[in-house]
Tab-separated table of C-alpha atoms in Angstrom:
chain	number	residue	atom	x	y	z
D	5	MET	CA	-26.384	218.976	-164.914
D	6	ILE	CA	-25.282	222.538	-164.436
D	7	THR	CA	-27.324	225.277	-166.058
D	8	MET	CA	-25.190	227.621	-168.141
D	9	GLY	CA	-27.449	230.297	-169.580
D	10	ALA	CA	-29.823	228.572	-171.980
D	11	ALA	CA	-27.518	225.551	-172.291
D	12	MET	CA	-27.165	222.582	-169.972
D	13	TRP	CA	-23.821	221.316	-168.748
D	14	PRO	CA	-22.308	218.986	-169.795
D	15	ILE	CA	-23.195	219.993	-173.310
D	16	ASP	CA	-23.985	217.832	-176.279
D	17	SER	CA	-21.836	219.271	-179.063
D	18	MET	CA	-24.317	217.907	-181.606
D	19	PHE	CA	-26.719	220.728	-180.697
D	20	ALA	CA	-25.629	223.867	-182.526
D	21	SER	CA	-26.669	226.458	-179.949
D	22	GLN	CA	-24.998	224.618	-177.062
D	23	ALA	CA	-21.852	223.971	-179.086
D	24	VAL	CA	-21.494	227.607	-180.176
D	25	ARG	CA	-21.932	228.892	-176.629
D	26	VAL	CA	-19.326	226.538	-175.211
D	27	TYR	CA	-16.806	226.990	-178.041
D	28	ALA	CA	-17.112	230.789	-177.863
D	29	ASP	CA	-17.848	231.544	-174.220
D	30	VAL	CA	-16.113	228.720	-172.320
D	31	VAL	CA	-13.264	227.649	-174.585
D	32	GLY	CA	-12.791	231.125	-176.100
D	33	TRP	CA	-12.618	230.246	-179.785
D	34	PRO	CA	-13.519	232.689	-182.559
D	35	LEU	CA	-16.185	231.045	-184.724
D	36	ALA	CA	-17.837	231.462	-188.096
D	37	VAL	CA	-20.585	229.693	-189.983
D	38	GLY	CA	-19.372	227.914	-193.107
D	39	TYR	CA	-21.062	226.689	-196.241
D	40	GLN	CA	-24.128	224.440	-196.145
D	41	ALA	CA	-24.200	220.736	-196.999
D	42	ARG	CA	-27.399	219.864	-198.868
D	43	PRO	CA	-28.631	216.271	-199.125
D	44	ARG	CA	-28.150	214.922	-202.659
D	45	ARG	CA	-27.243	218.415	-203.914
D	46	GLY	CA	-23.761	218.870	-202.472
D	47	CYS	CA	-22.189	221.905	-200.894
D	48	THR	CA	-23.402	225.469	-201.355
D	49	CYS	CA	-19.840	226.398	-202.401
D	50	GLN	CA	-20.954	225.190	-205.866
D	51	ASP	CA	-17.821	223.030	-206.325
D	52	ALA	CA	-19.134	219.790	-207.822
D	53	ASP	CA	-16.062	217.975	-206.460
D	54	CYS	CA	-16.283	219.421	-202.930
D	55	LEU	CA	-15.213	216.713	-200.496
D	56	THR	CA	-15.944	218.605	-197.304
D	57	LEU	CA	-19.660	219.411	-197.782
D	58	GLY	CA	-20.181	222.473	-195.631
D	59	ALA	CA	-17.142	221.837	-193.470
D	60	HIS	CA	-15.186	224.826	-194.734
D	61	PRO	CA	-15.435	228.590	-194.372
D	62	VAL	CA	-16.852	231.034	-196.865
D	63	PRO	CA	-13.944	232.824	-198.642
D	64	GLY	CA	-12.821	236.202	-197.436
D	65	PRO	CA	-11.768	237.564	-194.092
D	66	PRO	CA	-13.264	235.857	-191.048
D	67	SER	CA	-16.617	237.300	-190.047
D	68	LEU	CA	-16.463	237.181	-186.286
D	69	GLY	CA	-19.990	237.741	-185.047
D	70	GLY	CA	-21.027	237.549	-181.419
D	71	THR	CA	-22.121	234.294	-179.825
D	72	GLU	CA	-25.872	234.847	-180.205
D	73	GLU	CA	-25.466	236.117	-183.779
D	74	THR	CA	-23.510	232.953	-184.640
D	75	VAL	CA	-26.170	230.768	-182.973
D	76	ARG	CA	-28.948	232.451	-184.999
D	77	GLU	CA	-27.002	232.179	-188.263
D	78	LEU	CA	-26.208	228.496	-187.695
D	79	GLU	CA	-29.775	227.627	-186.695
D	80	THR	CA	-31.206	229.367	-189.782
D	81	SER	CA	-28.731	227.699	-192.164
D	82	PRO	CA	-29.589	223.971	-192.214
D	83	GLY	CA	-26.530	221.848	-192.926
D	84	ALA	CA	-24.080	224.714	-192.404
D	85	GLY	CA	-20.676	223.931	-190.980
D	86	LEU	CA	-19.295	225.519	-187.842
D	87	VAL	CA	-15.719	226.736	-188.215
D	88	ALA	CA	-13.251	227.558	-185.435
D	89	TRP	CA	-10.383	229.827	-186.483
D	90	THR	CA	-6.928	228.671	-185.394
D	91	THR	CA	-5.922	231.713	-183.391
D	92	ALA	CA	-6.359	230.072	-179.971
D	93	PHE	CA	-4.688	226.804	-181.032
D	94	ASP	CA	-2.795	225.093	-183.858
D	95	ALA	CA	-4.418	222.074	-185.507
D	96	VAL	CA	-2.170	219.107	-186.331
D	97	CYS	CA	-3.901	216.870	-188.897
D	98	ILE	CA	-2.591	213.292	-189.119
D	99	PHE	CA	-3.856	209.875	-190.170
D	100	ARG	CA	-6.425	208.623	-187.677
D	101	ALA	CA	-4.541	205.441	-186.682
D	102	VAL	CA	-1.401	207.446	-185.884
D	103	GLY	CA	-3.410	210.083	-184.038
D	104	MET	CA	-5.147	207.484	-181.897
D	105	ALA	CA	-1.787	205.859	-181.069
D	106	VAL	CA	-0.492	209.258	-179.951
D	107	MET	CA	-3.645	209.862	-177.902
D	108	VAL	CA	-3.144	206.573	-176.014
D	109	PHE	CA	0.100	207.995	-174.608
D	110	LEU	CA	-1.307	211.483	-174.067
D	111	ASP	CA	-4.415	210.168	-172.275
D	112	ARG	CA	-2.118	209.128	-169.408
D	113	ALA	CA	-0.961	212.697	-168.839
D	114	THR	CA	-2.658	215.697	-170.434
D	115	PRO	CA	-4.712	214.720	-173.459
D	116	PRO	CA	-5.191	217.571	-175.914
D	117	PRO	CA	-8.504	218.137	-177.653
D	118	CYS	CA	-8.727	215.617	-180.489
D	119	LEU	CA	-11.226	215.817	-183.325
D	120	ILE	CA	-12.026	212.817	-185.531
D	121	ASP	CA	-12.559	213.750	-189.163
D	122	GLY	CA	-13.130	210.615	-191.237
D	123	GLY	CA	-9.727	208.977	-191.714
D	124	HIS	CA	-7.896	211.749	-189.882
D	125	ALA	CA	-7.324	212.885	-186.325
D	126	VAL	CA	-6.916	216.582	-185.615
D	127	LEU	CA	-4.959	217.295	-182.430
D	128	LEU	CA	-5.232	220.824	-181.062
D	129	VAL	CA	-2.003	222.159	-179.552
D	130	GLN	CA	-0.686	225.453	-178.199
D	131	PRO	CA	-0.780	228.256	-180.776
D	132	GLY	CA	2.453	228.688	-182.702
D	133	THR	CA	3.774	225.208	-181.826
D	134	GLY	CA	2.018	222.928	-184.314
D	135	ARG	CA	4.716	223.059	-186.991
D	136	ALA	CA	7.016	221.114	-184.660
D	137	ALA	CA	4.911	218.028	-185.436
D	138	LEU	CA	6.113	218.113	-189.038
D	139	ARG	CA	9.660	217.223	-187.919
D	140	ALA	CA	8.584	213.624	-187.311
D	141	GLY	CA	8.520	212.921	-191.033
D	142	LEU	CA	5.020	211.434	-191.043
D	143	PRO	CA	2.357	212.747	-193.408
D	144	ALA	CA	0.800	215.636	-191.513
D	145	SER	CA	-0.482	219.138	-192.049
D	146	VAL	CA	-0.820	222.067	-189.680
D	147	ARG	CA	-3.423	224.809	-189.630
D	148	SER	CA	-2.341	227.855	-187.708
D	149	GLY	CA	-2.992	231.556	-187.261
D	150	PRO	CA	-5.897	233.765	-188.341
D	151	ALA	CA	-6.156	232.218	-191.826
D	152	GLY	CA	-6.317	228.633	-190.516
D	153	TRP	CA	-9.491	226.872	-189.436
D	154	VAL	CA	-11.054	223.553	-188.463
D	155	ALA	CA	-14.656	222.444	-188.829
D	156	VAL	CA	-16.068	221.438	-185.448
D	157	PRO	CA	-19.187	219.510	-184.386
D	158	PRO	CA	-22.061	219.677	-185.012
D	159	ILE	CA	-21.215	218.728	-188.567
D	160	LEU	CA	-21.566	215.496	-190.472
D	161	GLY	CA	-18.528	213.231	-190.205
D	162	ARG	CA	-16.814	215.043	-187.343
D	163	SER	CA	-16.837	214.169	-183.668
D	164	TRP	CA	-14.728	214.713	-180.587
D	165	ASP	CA	-12.499	211.899	-179.367
D	166	THR	CA	-11.401	214.259	-176.596
D	167	PRO	CA	-13.504	217.444	-176.370
D	168	PRO	CA	-11.863	220.824	-175.688
D	169	TRP	CA	-13.283	220.878	-172.155
D	170	PRO	CA	-12.720	218.237	-169.453
D	171	ALA	CA	-15.865	216.300	-168.538
D	172	GLY	CA	-17.966	217.996	-165.882
D	173	THR	CA	-16.077	221.286	-166.005
D	174	LYS	CA	-16.739	224.718	-167.436
D	175	ALA	CA	-13.129	225.393	-168.374
D	176	PRO	CA	-11.040	224.820	-171.478
D	177	ARG	CA	-8.803	221.767	-171.667
D	178	ARG	CA	-5.105	222.588	-171.300
D	179	LEU	CA	-3.249	222.462	-174.612
D	180	VAL	CA	0.093	220.693	-174.969
D	181	SER	CA	2.990	221.985	-177.025
D	182	GLY	CA	3.443	220.734	-180.571
D	183	ASP	CA	6.877	219.510	-179.409
D	184	VAL	CA	5.152	216.858	-177.287
D	185	ILE	CA	3.187	215.680	-180.325
D	186	ALA	CA	6.381	215.743	-182.444
D	187	SER	CA	8.184	213.461	-180.006
D	188	LEU	CA	5.346	210.923	-180.002
D	189	LEU	CA	5.019	211.092	-183.793
D	190	ALA	CA	8.772	210.475	-184.123
D	191	ASP	CA	8.366	207.359	-181.967
D	192	ALA	CA	5.486	206.216	-184.180
D	193	SER	CA	7.601	206.865	-187.274
D	194	ALA	CA	10.476	204.784	-185.865
D	195	GLU	CA	8.101	201.874	-185.241
D	196	ARG	CA	6.597	202.078	-188.726
D	197	PRO	CA	7.593	199.118	-190.919
D	198	GLN	CA	10.154	200.101	-193.543
D	199	THR	CA	9.622	199.044	-197.150
D	200	ASP	CA	12.330	198.498	-199.728
D	201	ALA	CA	12.128	200.804	-202.712
């Protein structure tokens, strides 16, 4: 393992301090600490119907603290989510089965970072290109720009299928254009069984 400051490389993104340092310092993502998920008491956002339990940002403009400030805040807020703002990438959110089918093809060339979020896959693509994926006609959403965000590990229910750094390196994974994702999604849409209305 390679020592990287206080963290060891390769990192385990389930450890908050290591994850924050790699997301901020290696991958270059702006981060914030979100709400807290509390066992049997729900999310600190106070929404009784909250489905994301800590995996969403606190309202208002992003508070972009430094790496060590974010580490301290996350470590002193048990159950808090870690949020990456979508300024360095666009996030294409699609059904997990479709996302995994797309990743099979992309794994042969340049796989983008892919986050698993329950029944969804979140593919991270070049900033400003994610909306191209919507052309395929499949159910999808895109988070983009300074108001967009994704919850990243360590957080309950989220894990990396393909992390944003290649194994054994200290460099960010290259992002593909949303046009590449759109083409593969269009192929998946064409293969989808049609139903009569």
